[in-house]
Structure formats: C-alpha cells, structure tokens
PDB file of C-alpha atoms in Angstrom:
ATOM      1  CA  MET Z  16     115.886 154.944  74.900  1.00 60.00           C
ATOM      2  CA  ARG Z  17     118.456 153.630  77.404  1.00 62.00           C
ATOM      3  CA  LYS Z  18     115.613 152.281  79.588  1.00 55.00           C
ATOM      4  CA  LEU Z  19     114.097 150.523  76.632  1.00 47.00           C
ATOM      5  CA  LYS Z  20     117.237 148.937  75.939  1.00 49.00           C
ATOM      6  CA  LYS Z  21     117.554 147.350  79.639  1.00 43.00           C
ATOM      7  CA  ILE Z  22     114.045 146.241  79.332  1.00 43.00           C
ATOM      8  CA  ILE Z  23     114.801 144.346  76.026  1.00 45.00           C
ATOM      9  CA  ILE Z  24     117.824 142.832  77.602  1.00 45.00           C
ATOM     10  CA  LEU Z  25     115.938 141.843  80.606  1.00 37.00           C
ATOM     11  CA  ILE Z  26     113.050 140.202  78.696  1.00 44.00           C
ATOM     12  CA  THR Z  27     115.812 138.516  76.451  1.00 41.00           C
ATOM     13  CA  PHE Z  28     117.580 137.094  79.549  1.00 39.00           C
ATOM     14  CA  ILE Z  29     114.317 135.827  81.113  1.00 40.00           C
ATOM     15  CA  THR Z  30     113.138 134.246  77.993  1.00 38.00           C
ATOM     16  CA  SER Z  31     116.512 132.410  77.433  1.00 37.00           C
ATOM     17  CA  PHE Z  32     116.707 131.344  81.069  1.00 34.00           C
ATOM     18  CA  THR Z  33     113.194 129.629  80.888  1.00 35.00           C
ATOM     19  CA  ILE Z  34     113.830 128.009  77.537  1.00 36.00           C
ATOM     20  CA  LEU Z  35     117.375 126.664  78.318  1.00 35.00           C
ATOM     21  CA  VAL Z  36     117.103 125.687  81.972  1.00 35.00           C
ATOM     22  CA  PRO Z  37     115.201 122.413  82.156  1.00 40.00           C
ATOM     23  CA  HIS Z  38     112.142 122.389  84.522  1.00 41.00           C
ATOM     24  CA  ALA Z  39     112.440 120.404  87.722  1.00 55.00           C
ATOM     25  CA  SER Z  40     110.015 117.300  87.643  1.00 63.00           C
ATOM     26  CA  ALA Z  41     108.576 115.857  90.708  1.00 92.00           C
ATOM     27  CA  SER Z  42     107.571 112.314  91.368  1.00 96.00           C
ATOM     28  CA  THR Z  43     104.196 111.540  93.031  1.00 97.00           C
ATOM     29  CA  LEU Z  44     102.755 108.761  94.642  1.00 98.00           C
ATOM     30  CA  HIS Z  45      99.155 107.508  94.150  1.00 98.00           C
ATOM     31  CA  LEU Z  46      96.974 104.523  95.159  1.00 98.00           C
ATOM     32  CA  SER Z  47      95.044 102.490  92.282  1.00 97.00           C
ATOM     33  CA  PRO Z  48      92.247 102.120  92.427  1.00 97.00           C
ATOM     34  CA  GLY Z  49      91.785 105.508  94.307  1.00 97.00           C
ATOM     35  CA  SER Z  50      88.391 104.642  95.491  1.00 96.00           C
ATOM     36  CA  THR Z  51      86.202 101.543  95.732  1.00 96.00           C
ATOM     37  CA  ASN Z  52      83.782  99.517  97.732  1.00 96.00           C
ATOM     38  CA  ILE Z  53      85.094  96.884 100.241  1.00 96.00           C
ATOM     39  CA  PRO Z  54      82.604  94.327 101.317  1.00 95.00           C
ATOM     40  CA  LEU Z  55      82.457  94.134 105.229  1.00 94.00           C
ATOM     41  CA  GLY Z  56      84.785  91.149 105.846  1.00 94.00           C
ATOM     42  CA  GLY Z  57      86.073  91.122 102.289  1.00 95.00           C
ATOM     43  CA  THR Z  58      89.569  92.080 100.897  1.00 96.00           C
ATOM     44  CA  VAL Z  59      90.469  94.508  98.046  1.00 96.00           C
ATOM     45  CA  TYR Z  60      94.126  94.855  96.845  1.00 97.00           C
ATOM     46  CA  VAL Z  61      95.239  98.469  96.010  1.00 97.00           C
ATOM     47  CA  GLN Z  62      98.338  99.312  94.268  1.00 97.00           C
ATOM     48  CA  VAL Z  63     100.920 101.988  95.500  1.00 97.00           C
ATOM     49  CA  ARG Z  64     102.220 103.476  92.353  1.00 97.00           C
ATOM     50  CA  LEU Z  65     104.768 106.057  91.650  1.00 97.00           C
ATOM     51  CA  ASN Z  66     104.787 108.307  88.736  1.00 97.00           C
ATOM     52  CA  THR Z  67     108.396 109.719  88.226  1.00 96.00           C
ATOM     53  CA  GLN Z  68     107.315 112.133  85.435  1.00 95.00           C
ATOM     54  CA  GLY Z  69     110.000 110.589  83.275  1.00 93.00           C
ATOM     55  CA  GLU Z  70     112.867 111.057  85.782  1.00 95.00           C
ATOM     56  CA  SER Z  71     114.826 108.215  86.937  1.00 96.00           C
ATOM     57  CA  VAL Z  72     114.622 107.287  90.581  1.00 97.00           C
ATOM     58  CA  ASN Z  73     116.744 104.431  92.482  1.00 96.00           C
ATOM     59  CA  GLY Z  74     114.315 103.999  95.455  1.00 95.00           C
ATOM     60  CA  VAL Z  75     111.109 104.924  97.002  1.00 97.00           C
ATOM     61  CA  SER Z  76     109.737 105.042 100.475  1.00 97.00           C
ATOM     62  CA  ALA Z  77     105.883 104.894 100.597  1.00 97.00           C
ATOM     63  CA  TYR Z  78     104.649 105.639 104.131  1.00 98.00           C
ATOM     64  CA  LEU Z  79     100.927 105.572 104.462  1.00 98.00           C
ATOM     65  CA  SER Z  80      98.116 105.992 107.264  1.00 98.00           C
ATOM     66  CA  TYR Z  81      94.854 104.221 107.474  1.00 98.00           C
ATOM     67  CA  PRO Z  82      92.002 104.298 109.860  1.00 98.00           C
ATOM     68  CA  THR Z  83      92.199 101.002 112.152  1.00 98.00           C
ATOM     69  CA  ASP Z  84      88.571 101.196 113.148  1.00 98.00           C
ATOM     70  CA  LYS Z  85      87.374 100.674 109.395  1.00 98.00           C
ATOM     71  CA  LEU Z  86      90.413  98.670 107.789  1.00 98.00           C
ATOM     72  CA  ASP Z  87      92.697  96.097 108.543  1.00 97.00           C
ATOM     73  CA  VAL Z  88      95.921  95.408 106.390  1.00 98.00           C
ATOM     74  CA  VAL Z  89      96.023  91.768 105.652  1.00 97.00           C
ATOM     75  CA  SER Z  90      99.116  91.827 103.192  1.00 96.00           C
ATOM     76  CA  VAL Z  91     101.736  94.045 101.612  1.00 97.00           C
ATOM     77  CA  GLY Z  92     103.106  92.341  98.544  1.00 94.00           C
ATOM     78  CA  ALA Z  93     105.850  93.308  95.865  1.00 89.00           C
ATOM     79  CA  GLY Z  94     105.413  90.497  93.367  1.00 84.00           C
ATOM     80  CA  SER Z  95     104.960  93.045  90.517  1.00 88.00           C
ATOM     81  CA  SER Z  96     106.932  95.958  91.952  1.00 92.00           C
ATOM     82  CA  ALA Z  97     109.273  97.718  89.625  1.00 93.00           C
ATOM     83  CA  PHE Z  98     111.671  97.842  92.497  1.00 95.00           C
ATOM     84  CA  GLY Z  99     113.642  94.489  92.893  1.00 93.00           C
ATOM     85  CA  ILE Z 100     115.115  95.189  96.344  1.00 95.00           C
ATOM     86  CA  GLU Z 101     113.015  95.266  99.677  1.00 95.00           C
ATOM     87  CA  ALA Z 102     114.519  97.616 102.139  1.00 95.00           C
ATOM     88  CA  GLU Z 103     111.468  97.801 104.628  1.00 96.00           C
ATOM     89  CA  LYS Z 104     108.120  96.532 105.001  1.00 96.00           C
ATOM     90  CA  SER Z 105     105.882  96.877 108.023  1.00 97.00           C
ATOM     91  CA  PHE Z 106     102.165  97.571 108.831  1.00 97.00           C
ATOM     92  CA  GLY Z 107      99.690  97.579 111.429  1.00 96.00           C
ATOM     93  CA  GLY Z 108      98.298 100.064 113.911  1.00 96.00           C
ATOM     94  CA  GLY Z 109      97.252 102.543 111.299  1.00 97.00           C
ATOM     95  CA  SER Z 110     100.663 102.778 109.600  1.00 98.00           C
ATOM     96  CA  ILE Z 111     102.020 101.117 106.423  1.00 98.00           C
ATOM     97  CA  ARG Z 112     105.891 101.454 105.734  1.00 98.00           C
ATOM     98  CA  VAL Z 113     107.257 100.284 102.489  1.00 97.00           C
ATOM     99  CA  SER Z 114     110.742 101.016 101.016  1.00 97.00           C
ATOM    100  CA  ARG Z 115     112.057  99.610  97.859  1.00 96.00           C
ATOM    101  CA  GLY Z 116     115.069 100.268  95.660  1.00 95.00           C
ATOM    102  CA  SER Z 117     116.574  99.500  92.242  1.00 93.00           C
ATOM    103  CA  ILE Z 118     120.396  99.553  91.413  1.00 92.00           C
ATOM    104  CA  SER Z 119     119.912 100.660  87.928  1.00 91.00           C
ATOM    105  CA  GLY Z 120     117.168 103.164  88.424  1.00 92.00           C
ATOM    106  CA  THR Z 121     113.391 103.152  87.322  1.00 95.00           C
ATOM    107  CA  SER Z 122     111.193 105.650  85.545  1.00 95.00           C
ATOM    108  CA  GLY Z 123     107.623 105.820  84.374  1.00 95.00           C
ATOM    109  CA  ASN Z 124     104.286 105.152  86.323  1.00 97.00           C
ATOM    110  CA  VAL Z 125     105.311 102.010  87.972  1.00 96.00           C
ATOM    111  CA  ASN Z 126     103.928  99.667  90.836  1.00 96.00           C
ATOM    112  CA  VAL Z 127     105.708  99.828  94.196  1.00 96.00           C
ATOM    113  CA  ALA Z 128     103.619  97.242  96.181  1.00 97.00           C
ATOM    114  CA  THR Z 129     100.168  95.952  96.488  1.00 97.00           C
ATOM    115  CA  ILE Z 130      98.237  96.238  99.800  1.00 97.00           C
ATOM    116  CA  GLY Z 131      95.442  93.983 100.915  1.00 97.00           C
ATOM    117  CA  PHE Z 132      92.627  96.014 102.837  1.00 97.00           C
ATOM    118  CA  ARG Z 133      89.895  94.151 104.578  1.00 97.00           C
ATOM    119  CA  GLY Z 134      86.828  95.906 105.433  1.00 97.00           C
ATOM    120  CA  LYS Z 135      86.386  95.854 109.225  1.00 96.00           C
ATOM    121  CA  THR Z 136      83.404  98.101 110.024  1.00 96.00           C
ATOM    122  CA  GLN Z 137      81.035 100.053 107.632  1.00 96.00           C
ATOM    123  CA  GLY Z 138      81.842 103.574 106.775  1.00 97.00           C
ATOM    124  CA  THR Z 139      84.467 105.763 104.743  1.00 98.00           C
ATOM    125  CA  ALA Z 140      88.160 105.268 105.238  1.00 98.00           C
ATOM    126  CA  SER Z 141      90.800 107.502 103.998  1.00 98.00           C
ATOM    127  CA  VAL Z 142      94.227 106.194 103.195  1.00 98.00           C
ATOM    128  CA  SER Z 143      96.997 109.042 102.957  1.00 98.00           C
ATOM    129  CA  PHE Z 144     100.549 109.234 102.101  1.00 98.00           C
ATOM    130  CA  VAL Z 145     102.417 110.872 105.147  1.00 97.00           C
ATOM    131  CA  GLY Z 146     105.725 112.354 105.875  1.00 96.00           C
ATOM    132  CA  GLY Z 147     108.781 110.187 105.520  1.00 96.00           C
ATOM    133  CA  SER Z 148     107.799 109.131 101.973  1.00 97.00           C
ATOM    134  CA  ALA Z 149     110.555 109.807  99.360  1.00 97.00           C
ATOM    135  CA  ALA Z 150     111.862 109.002  95.936  1.00 97.00           C
ATOM    136  CA  PRO Z 151     115.498 109.749  95.579  1.00 96.00           C
ATOM    137  CA  ARG Z 152     116.926 110.450  92.082  1.00 96.00           C
ATOM    138  CA  THR Z 153     119.382 108.276  90.356  1.00 95.00           C
ATOM    139  CA  SER Z 154     121.466 111.069  89.330  1.00 93.00           C
ATOM    140  CA  ASN Z 155     122.145 112.713  92.879  1.00 94.00           C
ATOM    141  CA  SER Z 156     119.986 110.983  95.462  1.00 93.00           C
ATOM    142  CA  SER Z 157     118.111 114.248  95.968  1.00 95.00           C
ATOM    143  CA  ASP Z 158     114.463 113.657  97.084  1.00 96.00           C
ATOM    144  CA  SER Z 159     112.118 114.055  93.732  1.00 96.00           C
ATOM    145  CA  LEU Z 160     108.750 113.376  95.726  1.00 96.00           C
ATOM    146  CA  ASN Z 161     106.244 116.120  95.744  1.00 96.00           C
ATOM    147  CA  LEU Z 162     104.146 114.642  98.765  1.00 95.00           C
ATOM    148  CA  GLY Z 163     101.731 117.477  98.400  1.00 94.00           C
ATOM    149  CA  GLY Z 164     100.928 116.211  94.842  1.00 94.00           C
ATOM    150  CA  SER Z 165     100.413 112.605  95.883  1.00 96.00           C
ATOM    151  CA  SER Z 166      96.942 111.254  96.192  1.00 96.00           C
ATOM    152  CA  GLY Z 167      95.894 108.545  98.596  1.00 97.00           C
ATOM    153  CA  GLY Z 168      92.519 106.710  98.612  1.00 97.00           C
ATOM    154  CA  THR Z 169      89.083 106.814  99.827  1.00 98.00           C
ATOM    155  CA  TYR Z 170      87.571 103.322 100.455  1.00 98.00           C
ATOM    156  CA  THR Z 171      84.098 102.534 101.589  1.00 97.00           C
ATOM    157  CA  VAL Z 172      83.311  99.500 103.622  1.00 97.00           C
ATOM    158  CA  VAL Z 173      79.866  98.237 102.604  1.00 96.00           C
ATOM    159  CA  LYS Z 174      77.605  95.505 103.702  1.00 92.00           C
ATOM    160  CA  GLY Z 175      78.223  92.485 101.752  1.00 74.00           C
ATOM    161  CA  GLN Z 176      78.985  88.778 101.729  1.00 62.00           C
ATOM    162  CA  PRO Z 177      81.528  87.938 104.160  1.00 52.00           C
ATOM    163  CA  GLY Z 178      84.539  86.249 102.336  1.00 49.00           C
ATOM    164  CA  THR Z 179      84.077  88.396  99.140  1.00 44.00           C
ATOM    165  CA  ILE Z 180      87.367  88.394  97.276  1.00 50.00           C
ATOM    166  CA  THR Z 181      88.558  91.361  95.133  1.00 49.00           C
ATOM    167  CA  SER Z 182      91.799  91.001  93.698  1.00 49.00           C
ATOM    168  CA  SER Z 183      94.226  92.658  91.314  1.00 48.00           C
ATOM    169  CA  PRO Z 184      95.715  90.653  88.320  1.00 44.00           C
ATOM    170  CA  GLN Z 185      99.152  90.983  89.634  1.00 48.00           C
ATOM    171  CA  GLU Z 186      98.463  89.299  93.080  1.00 48.00           C
ATOM    172  CA  LYS Z 187      97.021  85.867  93.882  1.00 48.00           C
ATOM    173  CA  PRO Z 188      93.618  86.202  95.703  1.00 48.00           C
ATOM    174  CA  VAL Z 189      93.453  85.664  99.566  1.00 46.00           C
ATOM    175  CA  ILE Z 190      90.647  83.835 101.008  1.00 48.00           C
ATOM    176  CA  THR Z 191      89.707  85.899 104.060  1.00 48.00           C
ATOM    177  CA  LYS Z 192      86.936  83.784 105.555  1.00 48.00           C
ATOM    178  CA  VAL Z 193      85.313  80.507 104.779  1.00 48.00           C
ATOM    179  CA  GLN Z 194      81.684  79.704 105.749  1.00 51.00           C
ATOM    180  CA  VAL Z 195      80.241  76.180 105.778  1.00 53.00           C
ATOM    181  CA  PHE Z 196      76.434  75.583 105.724  1.00 46.00           C
TER     182      PHE Z 196
END
C-alpha cells in the first residue's frame, strides 16, 4: 500500500510538472524556396527566413555556406526584412554572414534577408546554415535557435538562357547579363 501511494504521488508530480511548466520553443532558420533550378548565368533570389515558434527575438545571425564552384552571390538585401537594424552583412568565398536586429522584438515566420544566387557551373549546390547562427530571445538574450532543426537549400544549376532573371516579389530584379544580337 505504501509503495502504491509513492507511485501515485510520483505520477501526480510528473503530470503536474509537464502541464504547468511551459515547453521551451526553438527558433529555426530556413531558405525559401528550399530548392529550385537556376539557369546557367541566371540569378534566383532566395529568402532567409526565421520561424520563432511564437517566441519574441530581438536579433538574428544567419551564417551560411555555399559551393563557390557552382554559385556566385550577387547580392544580399534586406528590403523586406522584419529586422530593421543591420549589424553585419558580408558574402563571398563560400560564406554569407547576415546579422540583423530589432529593438522591440519580432516573432513569427519572418524574412531576415534575400540572397541573390547566380548559377556559375552546371550541377547541384547545397546551401547550409553553419555554426555562429543565432536568434537571441527578447526576454533574456539566450539563444533560441535550433541549428540542427534549421534547413538550408538545394539548388540545381541548369543549362538555360544566359541573363534569365528570377526574382522574389519583395526584391527588384537584377539584370545579370545583356546580349546584343
């Protein structure tokens, strides 16, 4: 009987703990679109997005790697970013570093930046989020980012018309090559 009473108390405690203690949420980064074809010599614009899972964050650092033999980065823009403060922006040599902030905090599935990738040589290119990426909580500045749950993109450079432009509705198209016949 005494053993049964201990088991009931233990079950009650565990059940109460799981109901009363809020579950920790984790932000994730992803690229949109996550995959697409890029014409050889053409440019496609990809959004870096942060899903905060409803939690407020006051900044984000998105660090990415890409294969330089397949892709060139032609631009990193923040015209439609949910974060109004630019802290860092650099790209080249297979690395992209974007850090942005917000004084009041931001939550939801929001745009961080838009990257313009140009197809350099035919083949498949994987773009990945790497260490150093972070999303500090507004409440206590601890990192909310689940880097392992974040997803990069796979882009296939295909033979196509040079100078083909693919753009997102938030960014102005960039003409990459003009041919006169």
